[in-house]
XYZ file of C-alpha atoms in Angstrom:
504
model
C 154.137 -75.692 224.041
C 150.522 -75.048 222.686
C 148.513 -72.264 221.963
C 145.246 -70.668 222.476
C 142.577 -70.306 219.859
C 142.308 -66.465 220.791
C 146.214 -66.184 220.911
C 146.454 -67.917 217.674
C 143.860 -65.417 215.834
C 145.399 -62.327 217.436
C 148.788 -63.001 217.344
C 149.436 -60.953 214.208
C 147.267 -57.821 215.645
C 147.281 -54.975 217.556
C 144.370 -52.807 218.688
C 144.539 -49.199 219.206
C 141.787 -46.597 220.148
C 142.654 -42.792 220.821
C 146.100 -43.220 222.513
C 146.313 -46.694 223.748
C 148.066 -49.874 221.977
C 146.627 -53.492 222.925
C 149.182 -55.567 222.730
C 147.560 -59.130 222.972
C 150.351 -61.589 223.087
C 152.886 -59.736 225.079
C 149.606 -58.347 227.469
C 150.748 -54.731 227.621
C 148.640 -52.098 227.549
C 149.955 -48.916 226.494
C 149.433 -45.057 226.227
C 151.490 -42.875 224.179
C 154.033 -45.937 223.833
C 154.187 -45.453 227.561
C 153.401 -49.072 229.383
C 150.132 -48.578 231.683
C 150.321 -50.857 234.799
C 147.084 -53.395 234.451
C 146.449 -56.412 236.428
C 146.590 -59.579 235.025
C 143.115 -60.455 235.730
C 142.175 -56.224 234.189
C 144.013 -57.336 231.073
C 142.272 -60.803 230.618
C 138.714 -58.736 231.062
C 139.930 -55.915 228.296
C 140.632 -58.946 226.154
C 137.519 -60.417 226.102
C 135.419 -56.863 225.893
C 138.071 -55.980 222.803
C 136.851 -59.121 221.203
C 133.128 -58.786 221.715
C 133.031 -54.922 221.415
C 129.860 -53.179 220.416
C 128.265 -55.807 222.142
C 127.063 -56.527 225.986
C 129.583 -58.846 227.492
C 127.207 -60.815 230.482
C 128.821 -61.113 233.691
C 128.503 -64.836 233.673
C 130.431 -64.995 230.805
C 133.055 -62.877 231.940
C 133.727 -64.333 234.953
C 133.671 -68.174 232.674
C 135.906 -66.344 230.316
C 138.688 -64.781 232.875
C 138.376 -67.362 235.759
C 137.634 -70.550 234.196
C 139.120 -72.876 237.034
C 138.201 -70.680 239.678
C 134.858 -69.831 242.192
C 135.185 -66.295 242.084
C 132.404 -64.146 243.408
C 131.037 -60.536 241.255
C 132.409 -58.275 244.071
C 135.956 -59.895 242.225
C 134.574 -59.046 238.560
C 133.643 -55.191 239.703
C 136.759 -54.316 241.451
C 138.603 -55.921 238.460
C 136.348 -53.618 236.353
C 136.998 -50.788 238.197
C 141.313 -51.199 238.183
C 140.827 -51.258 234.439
C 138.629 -48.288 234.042
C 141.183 -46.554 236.494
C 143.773 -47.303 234.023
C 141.706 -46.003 230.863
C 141.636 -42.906 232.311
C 137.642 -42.709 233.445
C 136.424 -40.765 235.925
C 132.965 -41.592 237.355
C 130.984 -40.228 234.670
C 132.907 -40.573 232.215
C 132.391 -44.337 229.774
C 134.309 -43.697 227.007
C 135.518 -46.918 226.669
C 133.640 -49.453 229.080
C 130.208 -48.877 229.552
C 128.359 -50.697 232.794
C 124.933 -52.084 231.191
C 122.756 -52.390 234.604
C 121.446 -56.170 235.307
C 123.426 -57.641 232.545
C 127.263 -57.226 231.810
C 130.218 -54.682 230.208
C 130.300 -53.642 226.504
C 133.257 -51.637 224.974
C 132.084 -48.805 223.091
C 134.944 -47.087 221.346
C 136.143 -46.923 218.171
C 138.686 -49.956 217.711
C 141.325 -50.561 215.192
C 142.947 -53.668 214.355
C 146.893 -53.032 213.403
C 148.744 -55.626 211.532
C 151.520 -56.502 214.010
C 154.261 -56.541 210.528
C 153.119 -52.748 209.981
C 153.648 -51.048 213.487
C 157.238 -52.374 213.810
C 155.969 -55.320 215.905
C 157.239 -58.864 215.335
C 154.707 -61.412 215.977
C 155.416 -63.436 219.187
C 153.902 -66.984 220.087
C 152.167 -67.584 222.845
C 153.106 -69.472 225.534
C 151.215 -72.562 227.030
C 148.108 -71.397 229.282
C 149.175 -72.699 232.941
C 145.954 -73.359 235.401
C 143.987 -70.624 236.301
C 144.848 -69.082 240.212
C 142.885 -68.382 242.578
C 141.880 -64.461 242.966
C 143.264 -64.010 246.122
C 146.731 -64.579 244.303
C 146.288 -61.739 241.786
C 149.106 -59.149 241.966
C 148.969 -55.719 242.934
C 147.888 -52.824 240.606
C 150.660 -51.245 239.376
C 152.740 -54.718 239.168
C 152.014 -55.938 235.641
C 152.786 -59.445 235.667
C 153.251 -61.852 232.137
C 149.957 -63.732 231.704
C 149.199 -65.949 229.047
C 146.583 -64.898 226.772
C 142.523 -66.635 227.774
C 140.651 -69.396 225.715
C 137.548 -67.913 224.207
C 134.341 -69.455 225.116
C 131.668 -69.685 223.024
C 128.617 -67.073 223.241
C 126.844 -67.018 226.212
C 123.325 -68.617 225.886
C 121.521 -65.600 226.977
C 120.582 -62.664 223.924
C 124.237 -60.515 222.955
C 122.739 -57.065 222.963
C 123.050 -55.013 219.516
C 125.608 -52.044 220.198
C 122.705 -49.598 220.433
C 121.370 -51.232 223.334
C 124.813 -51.272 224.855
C 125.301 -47.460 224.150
C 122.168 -46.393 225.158
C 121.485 -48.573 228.560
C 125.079 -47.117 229.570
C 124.015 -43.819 228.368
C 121.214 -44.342 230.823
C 122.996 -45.559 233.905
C 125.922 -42.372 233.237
C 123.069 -40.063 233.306
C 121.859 -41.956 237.158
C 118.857 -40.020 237.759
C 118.130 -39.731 233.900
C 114.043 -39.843 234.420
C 114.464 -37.606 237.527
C 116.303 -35.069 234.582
C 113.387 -35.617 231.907
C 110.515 -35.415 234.861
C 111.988 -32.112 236.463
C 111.739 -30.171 233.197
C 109.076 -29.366 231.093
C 107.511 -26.718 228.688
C 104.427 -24.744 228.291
C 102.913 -27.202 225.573
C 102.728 -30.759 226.073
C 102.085 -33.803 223.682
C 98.925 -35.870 223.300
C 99.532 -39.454 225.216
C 99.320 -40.775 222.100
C 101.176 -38.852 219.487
C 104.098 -40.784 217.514
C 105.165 -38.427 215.008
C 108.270 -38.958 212.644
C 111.800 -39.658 214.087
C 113.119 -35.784 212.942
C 112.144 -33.355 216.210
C 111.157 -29.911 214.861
C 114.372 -27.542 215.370
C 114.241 -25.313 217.801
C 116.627 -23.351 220.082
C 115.315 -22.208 223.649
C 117.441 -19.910 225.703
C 119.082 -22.025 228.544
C 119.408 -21.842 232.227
C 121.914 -23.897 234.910
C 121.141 -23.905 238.524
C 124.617 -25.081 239.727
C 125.220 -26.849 242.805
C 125.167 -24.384 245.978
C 128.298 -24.022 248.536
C 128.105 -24.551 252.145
C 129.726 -21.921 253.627
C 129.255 -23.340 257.032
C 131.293 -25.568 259.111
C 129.160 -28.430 259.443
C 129.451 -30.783 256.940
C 125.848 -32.055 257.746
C 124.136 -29.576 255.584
C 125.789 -30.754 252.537
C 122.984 -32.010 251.336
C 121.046 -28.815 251.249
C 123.444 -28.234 248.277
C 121.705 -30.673 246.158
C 118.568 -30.260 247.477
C 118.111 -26.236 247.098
C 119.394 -26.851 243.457
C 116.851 -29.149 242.374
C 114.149 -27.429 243.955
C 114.873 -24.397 241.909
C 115.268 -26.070 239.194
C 111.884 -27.238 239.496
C 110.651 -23.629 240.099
C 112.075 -22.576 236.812
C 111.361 -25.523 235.054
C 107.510 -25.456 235.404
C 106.163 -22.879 233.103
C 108.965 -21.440 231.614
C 109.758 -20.824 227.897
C 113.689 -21.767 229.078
C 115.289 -24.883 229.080
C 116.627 -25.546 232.649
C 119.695 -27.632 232.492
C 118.949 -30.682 234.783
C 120.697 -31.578 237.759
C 122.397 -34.710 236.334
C 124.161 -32.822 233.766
C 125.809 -30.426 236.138
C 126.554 -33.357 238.232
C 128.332 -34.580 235.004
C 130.180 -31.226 234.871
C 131.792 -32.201 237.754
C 134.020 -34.712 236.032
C 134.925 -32.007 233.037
C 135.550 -29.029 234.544
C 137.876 -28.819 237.945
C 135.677 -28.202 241.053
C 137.909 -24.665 241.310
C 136.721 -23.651 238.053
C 133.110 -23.960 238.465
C 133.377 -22.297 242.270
C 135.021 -19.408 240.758
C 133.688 -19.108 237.119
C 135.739 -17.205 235.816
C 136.343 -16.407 232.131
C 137.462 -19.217 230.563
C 134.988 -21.040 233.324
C 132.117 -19.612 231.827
C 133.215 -19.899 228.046
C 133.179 -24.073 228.896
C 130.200 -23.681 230.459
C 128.833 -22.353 227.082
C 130.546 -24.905 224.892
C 129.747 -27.765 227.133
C 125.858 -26.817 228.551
C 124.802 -24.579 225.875
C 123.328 -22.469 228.267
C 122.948 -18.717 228.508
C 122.402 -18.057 231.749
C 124.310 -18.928 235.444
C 122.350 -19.165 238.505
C 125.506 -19.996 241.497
C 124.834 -19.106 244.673
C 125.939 -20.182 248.642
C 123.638 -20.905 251.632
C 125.006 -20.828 255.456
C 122.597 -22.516 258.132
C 122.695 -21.176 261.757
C 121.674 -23.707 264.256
C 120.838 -27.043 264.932
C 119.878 -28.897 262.153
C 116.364 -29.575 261.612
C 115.544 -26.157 263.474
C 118.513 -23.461 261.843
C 118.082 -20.180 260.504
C 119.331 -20.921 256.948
C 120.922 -17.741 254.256
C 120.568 -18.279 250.985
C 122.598 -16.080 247.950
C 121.829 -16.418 244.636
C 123.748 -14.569 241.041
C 122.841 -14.579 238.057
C 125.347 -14.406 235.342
C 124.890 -13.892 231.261
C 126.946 -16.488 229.735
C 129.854 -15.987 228.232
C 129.896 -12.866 229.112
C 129.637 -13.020 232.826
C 128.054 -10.001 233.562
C 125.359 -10.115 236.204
C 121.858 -9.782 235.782
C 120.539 -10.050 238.964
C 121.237 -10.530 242.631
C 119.680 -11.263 245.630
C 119.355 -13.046 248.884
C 116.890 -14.767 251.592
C 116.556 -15.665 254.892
C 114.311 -18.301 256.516
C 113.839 -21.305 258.831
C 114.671 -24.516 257.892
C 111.307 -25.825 258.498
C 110.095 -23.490 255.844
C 112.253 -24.543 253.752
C 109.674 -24.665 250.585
C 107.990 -21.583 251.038
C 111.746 -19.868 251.052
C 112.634 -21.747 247.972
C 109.471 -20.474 245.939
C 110.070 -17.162 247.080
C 113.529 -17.287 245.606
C 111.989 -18.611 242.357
C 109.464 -15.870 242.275
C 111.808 -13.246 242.438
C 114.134 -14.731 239.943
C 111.294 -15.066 237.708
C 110.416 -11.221 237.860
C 114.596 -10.591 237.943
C 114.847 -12.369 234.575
C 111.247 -10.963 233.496
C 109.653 -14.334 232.944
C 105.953 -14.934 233.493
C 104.815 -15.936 237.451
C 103.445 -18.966 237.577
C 99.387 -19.860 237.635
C 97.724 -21.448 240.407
C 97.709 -24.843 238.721
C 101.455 -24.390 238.021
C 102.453 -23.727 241.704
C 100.589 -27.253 242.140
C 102.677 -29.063 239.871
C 105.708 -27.029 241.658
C 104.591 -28.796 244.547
C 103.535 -32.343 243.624
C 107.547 -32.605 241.552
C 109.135 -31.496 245.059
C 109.105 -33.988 248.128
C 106.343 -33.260 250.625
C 109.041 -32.622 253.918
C 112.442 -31.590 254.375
C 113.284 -35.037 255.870
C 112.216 -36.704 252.557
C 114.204 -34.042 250.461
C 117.220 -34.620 252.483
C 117.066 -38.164 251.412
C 115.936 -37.447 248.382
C 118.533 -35.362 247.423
C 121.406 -37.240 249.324
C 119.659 -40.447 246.953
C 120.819 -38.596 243.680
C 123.737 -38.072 244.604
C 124.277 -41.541 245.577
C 122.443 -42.865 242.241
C 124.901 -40.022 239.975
C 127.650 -41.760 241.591
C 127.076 -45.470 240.157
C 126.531 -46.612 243.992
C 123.033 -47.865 243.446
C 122.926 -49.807 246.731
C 123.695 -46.734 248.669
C 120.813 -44.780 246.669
C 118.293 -47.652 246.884
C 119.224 -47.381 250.735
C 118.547 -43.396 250.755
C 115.877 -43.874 248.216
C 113.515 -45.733 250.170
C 113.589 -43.866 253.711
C 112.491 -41.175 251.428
C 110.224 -42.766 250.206
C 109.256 -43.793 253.950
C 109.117 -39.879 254.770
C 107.113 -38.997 251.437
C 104.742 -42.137 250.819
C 103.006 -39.738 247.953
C 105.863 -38.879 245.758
C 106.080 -40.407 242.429
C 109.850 -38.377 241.915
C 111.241 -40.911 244.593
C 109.715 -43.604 243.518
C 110.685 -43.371 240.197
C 113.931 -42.857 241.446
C 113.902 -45.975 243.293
C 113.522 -47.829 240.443
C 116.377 -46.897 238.706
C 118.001 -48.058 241.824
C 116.762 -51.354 242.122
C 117.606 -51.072 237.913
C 121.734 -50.033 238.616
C 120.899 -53.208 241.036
C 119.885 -55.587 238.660
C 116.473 -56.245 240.800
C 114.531 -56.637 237.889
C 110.834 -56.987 239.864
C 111.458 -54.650 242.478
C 112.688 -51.773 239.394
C 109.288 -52.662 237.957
C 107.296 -52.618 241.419
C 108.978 -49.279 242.215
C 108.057 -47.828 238.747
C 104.300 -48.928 238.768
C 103.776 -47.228 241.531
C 105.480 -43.925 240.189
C 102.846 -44.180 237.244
C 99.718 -44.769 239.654
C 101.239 -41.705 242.105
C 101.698 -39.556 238.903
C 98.440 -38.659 238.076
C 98.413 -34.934 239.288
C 101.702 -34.237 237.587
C 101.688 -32.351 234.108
C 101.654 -34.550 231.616
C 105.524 -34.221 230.388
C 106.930 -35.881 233.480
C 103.286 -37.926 233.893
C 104.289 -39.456 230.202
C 108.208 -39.592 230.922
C 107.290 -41.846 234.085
C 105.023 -43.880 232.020
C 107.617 -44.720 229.832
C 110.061 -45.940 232.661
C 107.659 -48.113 233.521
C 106.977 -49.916 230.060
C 111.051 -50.037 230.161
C 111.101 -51.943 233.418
C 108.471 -54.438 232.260
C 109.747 -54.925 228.722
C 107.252 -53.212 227.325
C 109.713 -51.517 224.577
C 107.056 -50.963 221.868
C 105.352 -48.499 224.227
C 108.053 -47.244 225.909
C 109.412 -46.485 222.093
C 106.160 -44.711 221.290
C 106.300 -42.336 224.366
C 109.984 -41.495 223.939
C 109.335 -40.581 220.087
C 106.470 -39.072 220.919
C 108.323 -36.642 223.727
C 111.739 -36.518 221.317
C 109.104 -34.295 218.690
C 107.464 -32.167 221.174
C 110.887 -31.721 222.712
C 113.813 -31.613 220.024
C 116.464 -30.508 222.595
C 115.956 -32.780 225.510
C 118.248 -35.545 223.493
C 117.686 -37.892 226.525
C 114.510 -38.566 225.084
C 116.063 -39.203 221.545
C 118.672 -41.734 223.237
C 115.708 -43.468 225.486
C 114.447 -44.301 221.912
C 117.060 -45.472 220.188
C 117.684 -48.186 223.131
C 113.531 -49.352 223.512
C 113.687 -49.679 219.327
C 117.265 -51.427 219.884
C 115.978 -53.990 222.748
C 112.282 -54.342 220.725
C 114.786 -55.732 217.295
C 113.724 -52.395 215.303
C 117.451 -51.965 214.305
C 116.792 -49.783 211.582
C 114.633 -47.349 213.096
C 117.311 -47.186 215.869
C 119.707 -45.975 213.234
C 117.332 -43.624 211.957
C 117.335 -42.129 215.067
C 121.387 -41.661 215.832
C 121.377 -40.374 212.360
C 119.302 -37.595 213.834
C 120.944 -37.066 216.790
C 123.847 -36.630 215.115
C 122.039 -33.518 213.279
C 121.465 -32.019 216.448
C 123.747 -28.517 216.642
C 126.088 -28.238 219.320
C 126.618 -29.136 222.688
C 123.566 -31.537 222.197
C 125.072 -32.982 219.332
């Protein structure tokens, strides 16, 4: 009987973060000193990420690492990836443990510790001989954990093993989806020079805060969904442009999702509205329903909108319109107009309504795919958003929104030259934007061509004119992390650490 160099060096140690064990040599995984049913194959992948963690595991090496006799393809790797997550507890948004970097591999991000097997009761336990590898289609069932001998390690791969900054803040990145859609649909009244650096500390500050949550379909056909998305983004771009608020983007409502139950946000009740404080910061409410009449493309469509003062819940304002489909826009900035003089904010100037306009698709077809795009790209299924993405793109040839979205598509894709095609033209469509979202899509592009010492210089730039938009403060610490400035990285977490709460 022989054993393993890994099985030899972790025989004597067990690793625990928050409620879960590792067991190495017996290959249980446990939860509360409950066993949690794993694959064999899962198991063999938490190994190796357990091993490497704070770093970015490549897929290559994965797959070399947990099928070393065996062709397996990356479909295999992801589904593996996805059984393990399943048992960690994740929900779509939520990588508290594995992190997805896009175009490159898996890094484990939580807080590890290594227990002496002699202290937590455990007697150590030799490993037994490593048989040869299966084939995948012989892998057992989830829920069926089956003994499995613990894997050889392999040496690094020979591509670069990303610092855990770059880990933590590429994942950040691909949680948040439609991060640059989130920085480009919200800006304030001042903006920064194209040039301005500035120190790593942002200037504190503390806007009031406003969330446009997701409207309900309160008709039967399920084809409108998408208007759900699509009228909340558009008013968040009406109350975004101009305002002295800070308009809680769409992708962190869309992260709501996966911390508060659906119920709870539909009703908002009490307690619904106290988490909506803690977790959002945010002041005020906007919810609201629509119901379209009709067929689709030419319906009559009702839109009701509420605001509510946050915790409290008390209402500040009410109201309702009705329009055609095909008006769509002018119905929406209506709606913004009036909440603007409901929540006695400023109307907005000529040039502002232009801006309005050139953030928004040009037609309701490309919104629809627009909109149905983010939800695709929120949900980790970048194929399905790239697929979404560019018929929008088809409908709205001018928009540098959807193209920028794109490229984080063809990014969650690993499609290095087509992320960076996509971007570039996002930065040569973006020149009648205001210069917030005109720099954040500049950026983007300098991080899809490797450009990180510009891309770090934007994002630190639009971190100090912007203190609590902390998506730019984590866009910085990963282009310092990937450009080697390790120290300045840390400088940066430092401050975000500072931040108060919920950005904190």
């Amino acid at each position: 009987m022989t054993t393993s160099p890994l099985a030899a060096r972790t025989d004597k140690v067990l690793y625990e973060f928050d409620a879960f064990r590792v067991d190495p040599v017996r290959r249980r995984l446990l939860r509360a000193g409950e066993q949690v049913p794993l694959t064999p194959k899962s198991f063999s992948i938490l190994m190796v990420l357990l091993e490497s963690r704070g770093e970015v595991v490549e897929k290559e090496s994965l797959i070399r690492r947990v099928w070393p006799d065996a062709y397996v393809t990356e479909a295999n790797l992801t589904q593996n990836i996805s059984a393990l997550r399943k048992a960690l507890g994740e929900r779509a948004n939520d990588h508290r443990y594995v992190v997805t970097v896009p175009g490159l591999g898996y890094s484990f991000v939580a807080e590890v510790a290594e227990i002496p097997r002699e202290s937590s009761g455990e007697m150590p336990v030799i490993a037994p001989a490593e048989p040869a590898a299966e084939p995948p289609a012989a892998e057992p069932e989830a829920g069926r954990p089956v003994p499995q001998p613990s894997i050889q390690p392999a040496p690094p791969p020979a591509g670069r093993r990303w610092p855990l900054f770059a880990g933590l803040a590429l994942g950040f990145l691909l949680a948040v989806g439609g991060l640059g859609l989130v920085a480009l649909m919200q800006r304030r009244p001042s903006s920064p020079p194209a040039g301005a650096t500035g120190a790593v500390r942002p200037a504190a500050v503390r806007r009031p805060a406003v969330a446009v949550l997701s409207l309900r379909n309160l008709s039967a056909d399920r084809r409108q969904d998408w208007l759900s998305i699509a009228l909340s983004e558009m008013l968040i771009t009406e109350l975004s442009v101009g305002s002295k608020a800070r308009v809680v983007s769409g992708e962190e409502i869309a992260r709501l999702r996966d911390t508060l139950p659906l119920s709870a946000i539909e009703e908002l009740g009490a307690e619904s509205l106290r988490r909506l404080h803690e977790i959002l910061g945010t002041d005020l409410v906007v919810t609201g329903s629509y119901l379209a009449l009709g067929e689709a493309g030419a319906s009559k469509i009702r839109i009701d909108l509420r605001v509510l003062k946050v915790p409290e819940g008390e209402t500040v304002a009410s109201l309702a319109e009705v329009g055609r489909e095909e008006d769509l826009f002018d119905l929406v900035s209506h709606l913004g107009l009036r909440l603007r003089r409901n929540l006695h904010w400023e109307e907005l100037s000529p040039a502002e309504v232009k801006a309005v306009q050139a953030l928004r698709p040009a037609n309701p077809t490309a919104a629809r795919y627009y909109s149905e795009g983010l939800v695709r790209l929120r949900a980790f299924d970048s194929r399905g958003a790239r697929d979404l993405l560019q018929q929008a793109a088809a409908a709205d040839p001018g928009s540098a929104m959807i193209r920028s979205a794109l490229s984080l598509a063809w990014m969650g894709l690993g499609h290095d030259d087509e992320a960076r095609a996509a971007a570039e033209e996002a930065v040569q469509l973006a020149a009648t934007l205001p210069q917030e979202e005109r720099l954040a899509i500049e950026a983007r592009f300098n991080e899809a061509k490797k450009d990180w010492r510009k891309a770090s210089e934007i994002y630190r730039s639009l971190w100090t004119f912007y203190p609590d938009r902390p998506e730019y403060g984590l866009r910085l610490v990963n282009a310092l992390s990937a450009a080697g400035r390790g120290s300045e990285a840390l400088a940066a977490v430092a401050e975000l650490r500072k931040l108060p709460p919920p950005a904190r």
